[in-house]
PDB file of C-alpha atoms in Angstrom:
ATOM      1  CA  UNK A   1      -5.791  -7.629  20.121  1.00 52.00           C
ATOM      2  CA  UNK A   2      -5.788  -4.378  21.943  1.00 48.00           C
ATOM      3  CA  UNK A   3      -7.752  -6.067  24.680  1.00 56.00           C
ATOM      4  CA  UNK A   4      -5.013  -8.707  25.011  1.00 62.00           C
ATOM      5  CA  UNK A   5      -2.129  -6.005  25.106  1.00 60.00           C
ATOM      6  CA  UNK A   6      -3.933  -4.223  27.528  1.00 57.00           C
ATOM      7  CA  UNK A   7      -4.666  -7.702  29.925  1.00 64.00           C
ATOM      8  CA  UNK A   8      -0.909  -8.426  29.593  1.00 71.00           C
ATOM      9  CA  UNK A   9       0.128  -5.002  30.702  1.00 66.00           C
ATOM     10  CA  UNK A  10      -2.720  -5.126  33.343  1.00 63.00           C
ATOM     11  CA  UNK A  11      -0.929  -8.576  34.716  1.00 68.00           C
ATOM     12  CA  UNK A  12       2.533  -7.288  34.652  1.00 69.00           C
ATOM     13  CA  UNK A  13       1.433  -4.027  36.741  1.00 62.00           C
ATOM     14  CA  UNK A  14      -0.348  -6.418  39.153  1.00 62.00           C
ATOM     15  CA  UNK A  15       2.743  -8.558  39.446  1.00 70.00           C
ATOM     16  CA  UNK A  16       5.367  -5.091  39.849  1.00 68.00           C
ATOM     17  CA  UNK A  17       3.054  -3.959  42.857  1.00 62.00           C
ATOM     18  CA  UNK A  18       3.036  -7.134  44.464  1.00 67.00           C
ATOM     19  CA  UNK A  19       6.832  -7.645  44.287  1.00 68.00           C
ATOM     20  CA  UNK A  20       7.455  -4.030  45.592  1.00 68.00           C
ATOM     21  CA  UNK A  21       5.078  -4.229  48.216  1.00 61.00           C
ATOM     22  CA  UNK A  22       6.555  -7.619  49.092  1.00 70.00           C
ATOM     23  CA  UNK A  23       9.971  -5.846  48.911  1.00 66.00           C
ATOM     24  CA  UNK A  24       8.700  -3.053  51.108  1.00 57.00           C
ATOM     25  CA  UNK A  25       6.940  -5.276  53.868  1.00 57.00           C
ATOM     26  CA  UNK A  26      10.170  -7.337  54.558  1.00 64.00           C
ATOM     27  CA  UNK A  27      12.476  -4.006  54.228  1.00 64.00           C
ATOM     28  CA  UNK A  28       9.706  -2.620  57.298  1.00 57.00           C
ATOM     29  CA  UNK A  29      10.200  -5.897  59.260  1.00 62.00           C
ATOM     30  CA  UNK A  30      13.922  -5.815  58.938  1.00 60.00           C
ATOM     31  CA  UNK A  31      13.976  -1.813  60.099  1.00 61.00           C
ATOM     32  CA  UNK A  32      11.714  -3.300  62.964  1.00 58.00           C
ATOM     33  CA  UNK A  33       8.856  -0.837  62.269  1.00 59.00           C
ATOM     34  CA  UNK A  34       5.845  -0.473  64.238  1.00 60.00           C
ATOM     35  CA  UNK A  35       3.826  -3.456  63.697  1.00 64.00           C
ATOM     36  CA  UNK A  36       0.516  -1.450  63.524  1.00 64.00           C
ATOM     37  CA  UNK A  37       1.578   0.642  60.903  1.00 65.00           C
ATOM     38  CA  UNK A  38       2.875  -1.857  58.420  1.00 62.00           C
ATOM     39  CA  UNK A  39      -0.121  -3.445  57.237  1.00 68.00           C
ATOM     40  CA  UNK A  40      -1.001   0.419  56.062  1.00 63.00           C
ATOM     41  CA  UNK A  41       2.141   1.262  54.674  1.00 64.00           C
ATOM     42  CA  UNK A  42       2.328  -1.995  52.758  1.00 56.00           C
ATOM     43  CA  UNK A  43      -1.453  -1.362  51.587  1.00 67.00           C
ATOM     44  CA  UNK A  44      -0.262   2.361  50.731  1.00 65.00           C
ATOM     45  CA  UNK A  45       2.792   1.131  48.921  1.00 61.00           C
ATOM     46  CA  UNK A  46       0.796  -1.381  46.766  1.00 62.00           C
ATOM     47  CA  UNK A  47      -1.667   1.028  45.423  1.00 66.00           C
ATOM     48  CA  UNK A  48       1.026   3.614  44.995  1.00 62.00           C
ATOM     49  CA  UNK A  49       2.624   1.702  42.702  1.00 61.00           C
ATOM     50  CA  UNK A  50       0.034   0.170  40.784  1.00 61.00           C
ATOM     51  CA  UNK A  51      -1.447   3.309  40.098  1.00 67.00           C
ATOM     52  CA  UNK A  52       1.842   4.525  38.857  1.00 65.00           C
ATOM     53  CA  UNK A  53       2.669   1.688  36.913  1.00 66.00           C
ATOM     54  CA  UNK A  54      -0.471   1.412  35.115  1.00 64.00           C
ATOM     55  CA  UNK A  55      -0.558   5.049  34.274  1.00 68.00           C
ATOM     56  CA  UNK A  56       2.971   4.583  32.969  1.00 65.00           C
ATOM     57  CA  UNK A  57       1.666   1.626  30.872  1.00 65.00           C
ATOM     58  CA  UNK A  58      -1.345   3.226  29.613  1.00 66.00           C
ATOM     59  CA  UNK A  59       0.982   6.401  28.309  1.00 63.00           C
ATOM     60  CA  UNK A  60       3.226   4.129  27.045  1.00 65.00           C
ATOM     61  CA  UNK A  61       0.869   1.728  25.337  1.00 64.00           C
ATOM     62  CA  UNK A  62      -0.681   4.952  23.955  1.00 68.00           C
ATOM     63  CA  UNK A  63       2.513   6.481  22.499  1.00 63.00           C
ATOM     64  CA  UNK A  64       3.509   3.173  20.670  1.00 65.00           C
ATOM     65  CA  UNK A  65       0.017   3.369  18.978  1.00 65.00           C
ATOM     66  CA  UNK A  66       0.468   6.820  17.640  1.00 71.00           C
ATOM     67  CA  UNK A  67       4.189   5.660  16.555  1.00 62.00           C
ATOM     68  CA  UNK A  68       2.502   2.695  14.737  1.00 67.00           C
ATOM     69  CA  UNK A  69      -0.080   4.935  12.928  1.00 65.00           C
ATOM     70  CA  UNK A  70       2.847   7.229  12.164  1.00 60.00           C
ATOM     71  CA  UNK A  71       4.950   4.256  10.641  1.00 59.00           C
ATOM     72  CA  UNK A  72       2.331   3.081   8.540  1.00 62.00           C
ATOM     73  CA  UNK A  73       1.372   6.454   7.127  1.00 58.00           C
ATOM     74  CA  UNK A  74       5.117   7.026   6.346  1.00 55.00           C
ATOM     75  CA  UNK A  75       5.092   3.516   4.853  1.00 57.00           C
ATOM     76  CA  UNK A  76       1.915   4.204   2.808  1.00 59.00           C
ATOM     77  CA  UNK A  77       3.452   7.508   1.427  1.00 58.00           C
ATOM     78  CA  UNK A  78       6.548   6.120   0.390  1.00 67.00           C
ATOM     79  CA  UNK A  79       4.978   3.537  -1.759  1.00 87.00           C
ATOM     80  CA  UNK A  80       1.733   4.880  -2.787  1.00 91.00           C
ATOM     81  CA  UNK A  81       0.578   7.787  -5.063  1.00 92.00           C
ATOM     82  CA  UNK A  82      -1.319  10.494  -3.146  1.00 90.00           C
ATOM     83  CA  UNK A  83      -3.765  10.907  -5.957  1.00 93.00           C
ATOM     84  CA  UNK A  84      -4.252   7.588  -7.361  1.00 94.00           C
ATOM     85  CA  UNK A  85      -3.580   5.478  -4.378  1.00 91.00           C
ATOM     86  CA  UNK A  86      -1.658   3.293  -6.530  1.00 95.00           C
ATOM     87  CA  UNK A  87       2.010   2.557  -6.067  1.00 95.00           C
ATOM     88  CA  UNK A  88       4.640   4.917  -6.757  1.00 94.00           C
ATOM     89  CA  UNK A  89       6.402   4.921 -10.290  1.00 93.00           C
ATOM     90  CA  UNK A  90       9.656   4.217  -8.421  1.00 92.00           C
ATOM     91  CA  UNK A  91       8.309   1.536  -5.939  1.00 92.00           C
ATOM     92  CA  UNK A  92       6.430   0.027  -8.907  1.00 95.00           C
ATOM     93  CA  UNK A  93       9.738  -0.534 -10.725  1.00 95.00           C
ATOM     94  CA  UNK A  94      11.167  -1.974  -7.281  1.00 93.00           C
ATOM     95  CA  UNK A  95       8.309  -4.659  -7.635  1.00 94.00           C
ATOM     96  CA  UNK A  96       8.862  -5.156 -11.148  1.00 96.00           C
ATOM     97  CA  UNK A  97      12.472  -6.078 -11.275  1.00 95.00           C
ATOM     98  CA  UNK A  98      11.361  -8.600  -8.641  1.00 95.00           C
ATOM     99  CA  UNK A  99       8.445 -10.005 -10.775  1.00 95.00           C
ATOM    100  CA  UNK A 100      10.806 -10.073 -13.870  1.00 96.00           C
ATOM    101  CA  UNK A 101      13.222 -12.074 -11.744  1.00 95.00           C
ATOM    102  CA  UNK A 102      10.653 -14.482 -10.459  1.00 94.00           C
ATOM    103  CA  UNK A 103       9.248 -14.937 -14.192  1.00 95.00           C
ATOM    104  CA  UNK A 104      13.044 -15.880 -15.514  1.00 93.00           C
ATOM    105  CA  UNK A 105      13.761 -18.239 -12.919  1.00 93.00           C
ATOM    106  CA  UNK A 106      10.457 -20.031 -13.004  1.00 93.00           C
ATOM    107  CA  UNK A 107       9.793 -19.879 -16.326  1.00 93.00           C
ATOM    108  CA  UNK A 108       6.247 -18.066 -15.905  1.00 94.00           C
ATOM    109  CA  UNK A 109       4.843 -15.484 -18.605  1.00 95.00           C
ATOM    110  CA  UNK A 110       4.825 -12.174 -17.629  1.00 96.00           C
ATOM    111  CA  UNK A 111       3.080  -9.216 -19.475  1.00 96.00           C
ATOM    112  CA  UNK A 112       2.826  -5.310 -19.323  1.00 97.00           C
ATOM    113  CA  UNK A 113       0.064  -3.141 -19.742  1.00 97.00           C
ATOM    114  CA  UNK A 114       0.279   0.657 -19.887  1.00 97.00           C
ATOM    115  CA  UNK A 115      -3.074   2.571 -20.013  1.00 97.00           C
ATOM    116  CA  UNK A 116      -3.081   6.200 -20.896  1.00 97.00           C
ATOM    117  CA  UNK A 117      -6.202   8.356 -20.934  1.00 96.00           C
ATOM    118  CA  UNK A 118      -6.832  10.056 -23.972  1.00 96.00           C
ATOM    119  CA  UNK A 119      -7.345  13.666 -24.105  1.00 94.00           C
ATOM    120  CA  UNK A 120      -6.860  14.227 -20.618  1.00 95.00           C
ATOM    121  CA  UNK A 121      -6.039  18.188 -20.793  1.00 93.00           C
ATOM    122  CA  UNK A 122      -9.733  18.022 -21.655  1.00 94.00           C
ATOM    123  CA  UNK A 123     -10.619  17.705 -18.030  1.00 94.00           C
ATOM    124  CA  UNK A 124      -8.275  19.708 -16.750  1.00 92.00           C
ATOM    125  CA  UNK A 125      -9.331  22.545 -18.958  1.00 93.00           C
ATOM    126  CA  UNK A 126     -12.887  21.877 -18.329  1.00 92.00           C
ATOM    127  CA  UNK A 127     -12.917  20.971 -14.633  1.00 93.00           C
ATOM    128  CA  UNK A 128      -9.637  22.321 -13.192  1.00 94.00           C
ATOM    129  CA  UNK A 129      -6.869  20.234 -11.620  1.00 93.00           C
ATOM    130  CA  UNK A 130      -8.469  19.596  -8.462  1.00 95.00           C
ATOM    131  CA  UNK A 131     -11.433  17.626  -9.945  1.00 96.00           C
ATOM    132  CA  UNK A 132      -9.066  16.110 -12.530  1.00 96.00           C
ATOM    133  CA  UNK A 133      -7.233  14.188  -9.355  1.00 96.00           C
ATOM    134  CA  UNK A 134     -10.320  13.240  -8.164  1.00 96.00           C
ATOM    135  CA  UNK A 135     -11.217  11.567 -11.664  1.00 97.00           C
ATOM    136  CA  UNK A 136      -7.546  10.094 -11.426  1.00 97.00           C
ATOM    137  CA  UNK A 137      -8.273   8.469  -7.938  1.00 96.00           C
ATOM    138  CA  UNK A 138     -11.481   7.189  -9.155  1.00 97.00           C
ATOM    139  CA  UNK A 139      -9.671   5.448 -12.028  1.00 97.00           C
ATOM    140  CA  UNK A 140      -7.036   3.882  -9.852  1.00 96.00           C
ATOM    141  CA  UNK A 141      -9.381   2.591  -7.631  1.00 95.00           C
ATOM    142  CA  UNK A 142     -11.392   1.185 -10.335  1.00 95.00           C
ATOM    143  CA  UNK A 143      -8.312  -0.516 -11.630  1.00 96.00           C
ATOM    144  CA  UNK A 144      -7.091  -2.192  -8.343  1.00 93.00           C
ATOM    145  CA  UNK A 145     -10.506  -3.863  -8.122  1.00 91.00           C
ATOM    146  CA  UNK A 146     -10.169  -5.256 -11.461  1.00 90.00           C
ATOM    147  CA  UNK A 147      -6.308  -6.748 -10.632  1.00 91.00           C
ATOM    148  CA  UNK A 148      -5.896 -10.307  -9.473  1.00 83.00           C
ATOM    149  CA  UNK A 149      -3.996 -10.440  -6.142  1.00 82.00           C
ATOM    150  CA  UNK A 150      -0.505 -11.060  -7.621  1.00 87.00           C
ATOM    151  CA  UNK A 151      -0.823  -8.190 -10.334  1.00 94.00           C
ATOM    152  CA  UNK A 152       0.675  -4.957  -9.359  1.00 96.00           C
ATOM    153  CA  UNK A 153      -0.052  -1.624 -10.636  1.00 97.00           C
ATOM    154  CA  UNK A 154       1.457   1.796 -10.654  1.00 96.00           C
ATOM    155  CA  UNK A 155       1.141   5.268 -11.641  1.00 96.00           C
ATOM    156  CA  UNK A 156       3.560   5.409 -14.964  1.00 95.00           C
ATOM    157  CA  UNK A 157       2.989   9.509 -15.857  1.00 89.00           C
ATOM    158  CA  UNK A 158       0.648  12.073 -15.543  1.00 88.00           C
ATOM    159  CA  UNK A 159      -2.389  10.608 -16.878  1.00 94.00           C
ATOM    160  CA  UNK A 160      -0.949   6.945 -17.309  1.00 96.00           C
ATOM    161  CA  UNK A 161      -1.081   3.493 -15.253  1.00 98.00           C
ATOM    162  CA  UNK A 162       1.121   0.562 -15.434  1.00 97.00           C
ATOM    163  CA  UNK A 163       0.080  -2.973 -14.817  1.00 97.00           C
ATOM    164  CA  UNK A 164       2.490  -6.110 -14.888  1.00 97.00           C
ATOM    165  CA  UNK A 165       1.111  -9.343 -14.447  1.00 95.00           C
ATOM    166  CA  UNK A 166       2.121 -13.018 -14.472  1.00 95.00           C
ATOM    167  CA  UNK A 167      -0.226 -13.610 -17.448  1.00 93.00           C
ATOM    168  CA  UNK A 168       0.028 -14.232 -21.205  1.00 93.00           C
ATOM    169  CA  UNK A 169      -1.030 -11.791 -23.632  1.00 91.00           C
ATOM    170  CA  UNK A 170      -4.522 -13.553 -24.462  1.00 93.00           C
ATOM    171  CA  UNK A 171      -4.990 -12.925 -20.621  1.00 94.00           C
ATOM    172  CA  UNK A 172      -4.098  -9.363 -20.220  1.00 93.00           C
ATOM    173  CA  UNK A 173      -5.740  -8.347 -23.362  1.00 93.00           C
ATOM    174  CA  UNK A 174      -8.874 -10.018 -21.728  1.00 94.00           C
ATOM    175  CA  UNK A 175      -8.274  -7.598 -18.902  1.00 95.00           C
ATOM    176  CA  UNK A 176      -7.503  -4.661 -20.812  1.00 95.00           C
ATOM    177  CA  UNK A 177     -11.155  -5.230 -22.941  1.00 94.00           C
ATOM    178  CA  UNK A 178     -12.866  -5.256 -19.310  1.00 95.00           C
ATOM    179  CA  UNK A 179     -10.936  -2.668 -18.427  1.00 95.00           C
ATOM    180  CA  UNK A 180     -12.164  -0.301 -21.138  1.00 94.00           C
ATOM    181  CA  UNK A 181     -15.513  -1.423 -20.682  1.00 94.00           C
ATOM    182  CA  UNK A 182     -15.238  -0.444 -16.819  1.00 95.00           C
ATOM    183  CA  UNK A 183     -14.416   2.533 -17.638  1.00 96.00           C
ATOM    184  CA  UNK A 184     -16.215   3.940 -20.495  1.00 95.00           C
ATOM    185  CA  UNK A 185     -18.050   6.093 -17.888  1.00 96.00           C
ATOM    186  CA  UNK A 186     -17.238   6.637 -14.508  1.00 97.00           C
ATOM    187  CA  UNK A 187     -18.705   8.866 -11.850  1.00 96.00           C
ATOM    188  CA  UNK A 188     -17.036  11.333  -9.983  1.00 95.00           C
ATOM    189  CA  UNK A 189     -18.807  13.589  -7.430  1.00 93.00           C
ATOM    190  CA  UNK A 190     -22.382  12.681  -9.206  1.00 92.00           C
ATOM    191  CA  UNK A 191     -20.944  13.697 -12.302  1.00 94.00           C
ATOM    192  CA  UNK A 192     -20.856  11.323 -15.182  1.00 96.00           C
ATOM    193  CA  UNK A 193     -17.343  11.215 -16.997  1.00 96.00           C
ATOM    194  CA  UNK A 194     -16.821   9.470 -20.203  1.00 96.00           C
ATOM    195  CA  UNK A 195     -13.144   7.919 -21.056  1.00 96.00           C
ATOM    196  CA  UNK A 196     -11.411   7.031 -23.704  1.00 96.00           C
ATOM    197  CA  UNK A 197      -8.391   4.600 -23.276  1.00 97.00           C
ATOM    198  CA  UNK A 198      -5.248   4.177 -25.180  1.00 97.00           C
ATOM    199  CA  UNK A 199      -3.927   0.842 -23.999  1.00 97.00           C
ATOM    200  CA  UNK A 200      -0.690  -1.048 -24.772  1.00 96.00           C
ATOM    201  CA  UNK A 201       0.439  -4.697 -24.094  1.00 96.00           C
ATOM    202  CA  UNK A 202       3.200  -6.720 -24.660  1.00 96.00           C
ATOM    203  CA  UNK A 203       4.596 -10.420 -23.328  1.00 96.00           C
ATOM    204  CA  UNK A 204       8.036 -10.841 -22.258  1.00 95.00           C
ATOM    205  CA  UNK A 205      10.123 -12.802 -24.263  1.00 93.00           C
ATOM    206  CA  UNK A 206      13.359 -14.758 -23.217  1.00 90.00           C
ATOM    207  CA  UNK A 207      16.184 -12.036 -24.758  1.00 91.00           C
ATOM    208  CA  UNK A 208      14.068  -9.442 -23.125  1.00 92.00           C
ATOM    209  CA  UNK A 209      15.308  -6.967 -20.132  1.00 93.00           C
ATOM    210  CA  UNK A 210      12.732  -5.179 -17.918  1.00 95.00           C
ATOM    211  CA  UNK A 211      13.419  -1.931 -19.888  1.00 93.00           C
ATOM    212  CA  UNK A 212      12.613  -3.234 -23.435  1.00 93.00           C
ATOM    213  CA  UNK A 213       9.685  -5.083 -21.969  1.00 95.00           C
ATOM    214  CA  UNK A 214       8.138  -1.933 -20.810  1.00 95.00           C
ATOM    215  CA  UNK A 215       9.517   0.207 -23.866  1.00 94.00           C
ATOM    216  CA  UNK A 216       7.457  -1.884 -25.902  1.00 94.00           C
ATOM    217  CA  UNK A 217       4.409  -1.622 -23.847  1.00 95.00           C
ATOM    218  CA  UNK A 218       5.048   2.095 -24.287  1.00 94.00           C
ATOM    219  CA  UNK A 219       5.520   1.832 -27.759  1.00 94.00           C
ATOM    220  CA  UNK A 220       2.234  -0.446 -28.189  1.00 95.00           C
ATOM    221  CA  UNK A 221       0.180   2.884 -26.338  1.00 95.00           C
ATOM    222  CA  UNK A 222       2.034   5.164 -29.283  1.00 93.00           C
ATOM    223  CA  UNK A 223       0.505   2.644 -31.838  1.00 93.00           C
ATOM    224  CA  UNK A 224      -2.931   2.721 -30.445  1.00 94.00           C
ATOM    225  CA  UNK A 225      -3.179   6.390 -30.384  1.00 94.00           C
ATOM    226  CA  UNK A 226      -1.819   6.604 -33.862  1.00 92.00           C
ATOM    227  CA  UNK A 227      -4.742   4.833 -34.578  1.00 93.00           C
ATOM    228  CA  UNK A 228      -7.402   6.858 -33.355  1.00 93.00           C
ATOM    229  CA  UNK A 229      -7.044   5.849 -29.363  1.00 93.00           C
ATOM    230  CA  UNK A 230      -9.668   4.023 -27.442  1.00 95.00           C
ATOM    231  CA  UNK A 231      -8.249   0.701 -28.221  1.00 95.00           C
ATOM    232  CA  UNK A 232      -6.082  -1.854 -27.166  1.00 95.00           C
ATOM    233  CA  UNK A 233      -2.922  -2.738 -29.105  1.00 95.00           C
ATOM    234  CA  UNK A 234      -0.218  -6.005 -28.550  1.00 94.00           C
ATOM    235  CA  UNK A 235       3.360  -5.308 -29.639  1.00 91.00           C
ATOM    236  CA  UNK A 236       5.112  -8.136 -30.203  1.00 85.00           C
ATOM    237  CA  UNK A 237       8.334  -6.554 -31.872  1.00 77.00           C
ATOM    238  CA  UNK A 238       9.448  -3.228 -31.470  1.00 68.00           C
ATOM    239  CA  UNK A 239       8.380  -0.338 -34.264  1.00 67.00           C
ATOM    240  CA  UNK A 240      10.693   2.253 -33.191  1.00 59.00           C
ATOM    241  CA  UNK A 241      12.553   2.243 -29.991  1.00 52.00           C
ATOM    242  CA  UNK A 242      14.633  -0.895 -30.489  1.00 49.00           C
TER     243      UNK A 242
END
């Protein structure tokens, strides 16, 4: 693609030079300039205009590349959490509202999973915050690879993640169990890290709002932790919040 842009700019610069030189030639003829001087003057004009045009095009092209790169970085910063490289909470909820609306209009199943790392403070105390952030980044990367193309994932809290999927509860429970197995032991900078996860799942009902749906998944996580953690729990009805 870059080669195509360069070629397009080069052709444009060549055309500018030809047109400018032609205009300059007729201007000299109109002014009755010395016929011996005209070819040299026109050649100089052509080379000068072409050199200026191609230099200006190259500078503008490099500037556009830098601006595009900066815009991409700013867009990523607005959407993605720097530590985990999953969606920021605020952007996840923007997407979640769209998913919820699509699910209602098209009668699609919709489920939510919240993943909380048990006793994450242990890693903070043992390894420090910088290494703990690397643990979260590794978890975020592995979670992203486990999802389907239409699933979305965000950072829900300090050490928790949220997933929304056009799936029924059975599909999401199966995914949750795969995630638990995948994250039992991860490697961070050559160190094996054993993880325990409490996962809460719920499926959208006709009378649900998005807030109710997510609150119920949150409560499912609380239930999993109350049962000792390191497990998956599904809630169909509220126990506490409603």
